[in-house]
Amino acid sequence: METEHKISVMISEEELDKKIAELGAQISKDYAGKSVKLICILKGSVFFCCELAKRITIPVTLDFMQVSSYGSGTVSSGQIKIKKDLDESIEGDYVIVVEDIIDSGNTLSRLIPMLLERKPASLAVCTMLDKPERREVEMEVKYNGFQIPDEFVVGFGLDYDQKYRNLPFIGVIHMDEE
Ligand code: IMP
Ligand code: MG
């Protein structure tokens, strides 16, 4: 694929598929006899959330939320704002917040208390990627796809300046041209 930047594969499409199948199976087992509501955090989580939903064998509902994050840079602003709220109540629901990546943890650590106020039956986090070295706020992440080193990644929903979300793999973006 032609891109502006040099991008190398960190996690292949096959590895992602395999891991998402495992996460889906685990969630189906953990919530057996119940139904789960996946909260997809726009826009980055869309690709992961769709693939995950397809791998869950118990009843699933979906809702979407958008909070402000990085803008066009690669450094967290440390603040979140709800740009798009959920369409439906989550009261009494078994909620799983689906994230593309947890970096500093600032986004989720602000979002989770807001969601808990809405009285879900339970609330868990499922993230495709985790950069533990960058964490500024500790939090419990029940489902975690891959722990990755502190590198800026794109693809499978993740963007750099809104680009590269459509790459079918997770890639490392090389900013300086060699
Ligand atoms: P946090 O609040 O620092 O945990 O950041 C979470 C959000 O930052 C993610 O949902 C992404 O939108 C964005 N982000 C963090 N690291 C990366 C990266 O390596 N590539 C692309 N987006 C990232
Ligand atoms: Mg982003």
Short mmCIF file of C-alpha atoms in Angstrom, two decimals, residues 22-122:
data_model
loop_
_atom_site.label_atom_id
_atom_site.label_comp_id
_atom_site.label_asym_id
_atom_site.label_seq_id
_atom_site.Cartn_x
_atom_site.Cartn_y
_atom_site.Cartn_z
CA GLU A 22 -9.53 -15.54 22.00
CA LEU A 23 -10.93 -12.36 23.56
CA GLY A 24 -14.37 -13.07 22.09
CA ALA A 25 -14.33 -16.63 23.43
CA GLN A 26 -13.25 -15.42 26.89
CA ILE A 27 -15.98 -12.77 27.04
CA SER A 28 -18.60 -15.30 25.86
CA LYS A 29 -17.52 -17.63 28.67
CA ASP A 30 -17.29 -14.96 31.39
CA TYR A 31 -20.76 -13.57 30.61
CA ALA A 32 -22.46 -16.88 29.76
CA GLY A 33 -26.23 -16.65 30.26
CA LYS A 34 -26.17 -12.86 30.03
CA SER A 35 -25.97 -10.33 27.24
CA VAL A 36 -23.25 -7.71 26.95
CA LYS A 37 -23.34 -4.14 25.75
CA LEU A 38 -20.19 -3.11 23.93
CA ILE A 39 -19.43 0.60 24.13
CA CYS A 40 -17.27 1.46 21.17
CA ILE A 41 -15.11 4.53 21.68
CA LEU A 42 -15.05 6.36 18.35
CA LYS A 43 -13.27 6.50 16.08
CA GLY A 44 -10.24 4.32 16.72
CA SER A 45 -12.06 1.36 18.29
CA VAL A 46 -14.51 0.78 15.45
CA PHE A 47 -12.47 -1.81 13.58
CA PHE A 48 -11.58 -3.77 16.72
CA CYS A 49 -15.10 -3.52 18.16
CA CYS A 50 -16.73 -4.93 15.01
CA GLU A 51 -14.32 -7.87 14.83
CA LEU A 52 -14.74 -8.54 18.55
CA ALA A 53 -18.54 -8.40 18.37
CA LYS A 54 -18.49 -11.01 15.58
CA ARG A 55 -16.49 -13.36 17.80
CA ILE A 56 -18.84 -13.15 20.80
CA THR A 57 -21.39 -15.96 20.89
CA ILE A 58 -23.74 -14.58 23.57
CA PRO A 59 -26.22 -11.76 22.76
CA VAL A 60 -24.47 -8.43 22.06
CA THR A 61 -25.74 -4.87 21.78
CA LEU A 62 -23.62 -1.93 20.66
CA ASP A 63 -23.52 1.73 21.47
CA PHE A 64 -21.04 4.44 20.52
CA MET A 65 -19.38 7.29 22.29
CA GLN A 66 -16.82 9.83 21.16
CA VAL A 67 -14.56 11.69 23.51
CA SER A 68 -11.91 14.18 22.52
CA SER A 69 -8.40 12.80 22.50
CA TYR A 70 -5.11 13.67 20.84
CA GLY A 71 -6.14 16.05 18.07
CA SER A 72 -3.61 15.96 15.26
CA GLY A 73 -0.49 15.50 17.38
CA THR A 74 0.94 12.49 19.14
CA VAL A 75 0.88 13.86 22.71
CA SER A 76 -2.11 13.56 25.05
CA SER A 77 -3.88 16.78 26.03
CA GLY A 78 -4.79 15.22 29.41
CA GLN A 79 -8.43 16.31 29.12
CA ILE A 80 -11.52 14.68 27.71
CA LYS A 81 -14.77 16.11 26.43
CA ILE A 82 -17.82 14.12 25.33
CA LYS A 83 -18.28 14.84 21.63
CA LYS A 84 -20.93 12.19 21.13
CA ASP A 85 -22.80 10.53 23.99
CA LEU A 86 -24.39 7.07 24.09
CA ASP A 87 -27.85 6.79 22.50
CA GLU A 88 -29.26 4.56 25.24
CA SER A 89 -29.18 4.13 29.00
CA ILE A 90 -26.73 1.57 30.37
CA GLU A 91 -28.54 1.12 33.68
CA GLY A 92 -28.55 -2.56 34.63
CA ASP A 93 -26.43 -3.54 31.61
CA TYR A 94 -23.30 -5.68 31.55
CA VAL A 95 -21.11 -3.11 29.88
CA ILE A 96 -17.74 -3.59 28.21
CA VAL A 97 -15.93 -0.43 27.14
CA VAL A 98 -14.00 -1.27 23.97
CA GLU A 99 -10.82 0.75 23.40
CA ASP A 100 -8.23 0.67 20.64
CA ILE A 101 -5.27 1.52 22.87
CA ILE A 102 -4.56 2.56 26.44
CA ASP A 103 -1.64 4.92 26.55
CA SER A 104 -1.45 7.34 29.51
CA GLY A 105 -4.78 6.02 30.78
CA ASN A 106 -6.14 9.56 31.07
CA THR A 107 -9.07 9.04 28.70
CA LEU A 108 -10.45 5.94 30.41
CA SER A 109 -9.74 7.09 33.95
CA ARG A 110 -11.99 10.09 33.28
CA LEU A 111 -14.61 8.19 31.31
CA ILE A 112 -15.13 5.22 33.64
CA PRO A 113 -16.42 7.21 36.67
CA MET A 114 -18.88 9.01 34.37
CA LEU A 115 -20.20 5.68 33.10
CA LEU A 116 -20.38 4.15 36.60
CA GLU A 117 -22.71 7.00 37.66
CA ARG A 118 -25.18 5.63 35.11
CA LYS A 119 -25.47 2.42 37.18
CA PRO A 120 -24.53 -0.43 34.84
CA ALA A 121 -24.82 -3.95 36.36
CA SER A 122 -21.08 -4.26 35.67
#
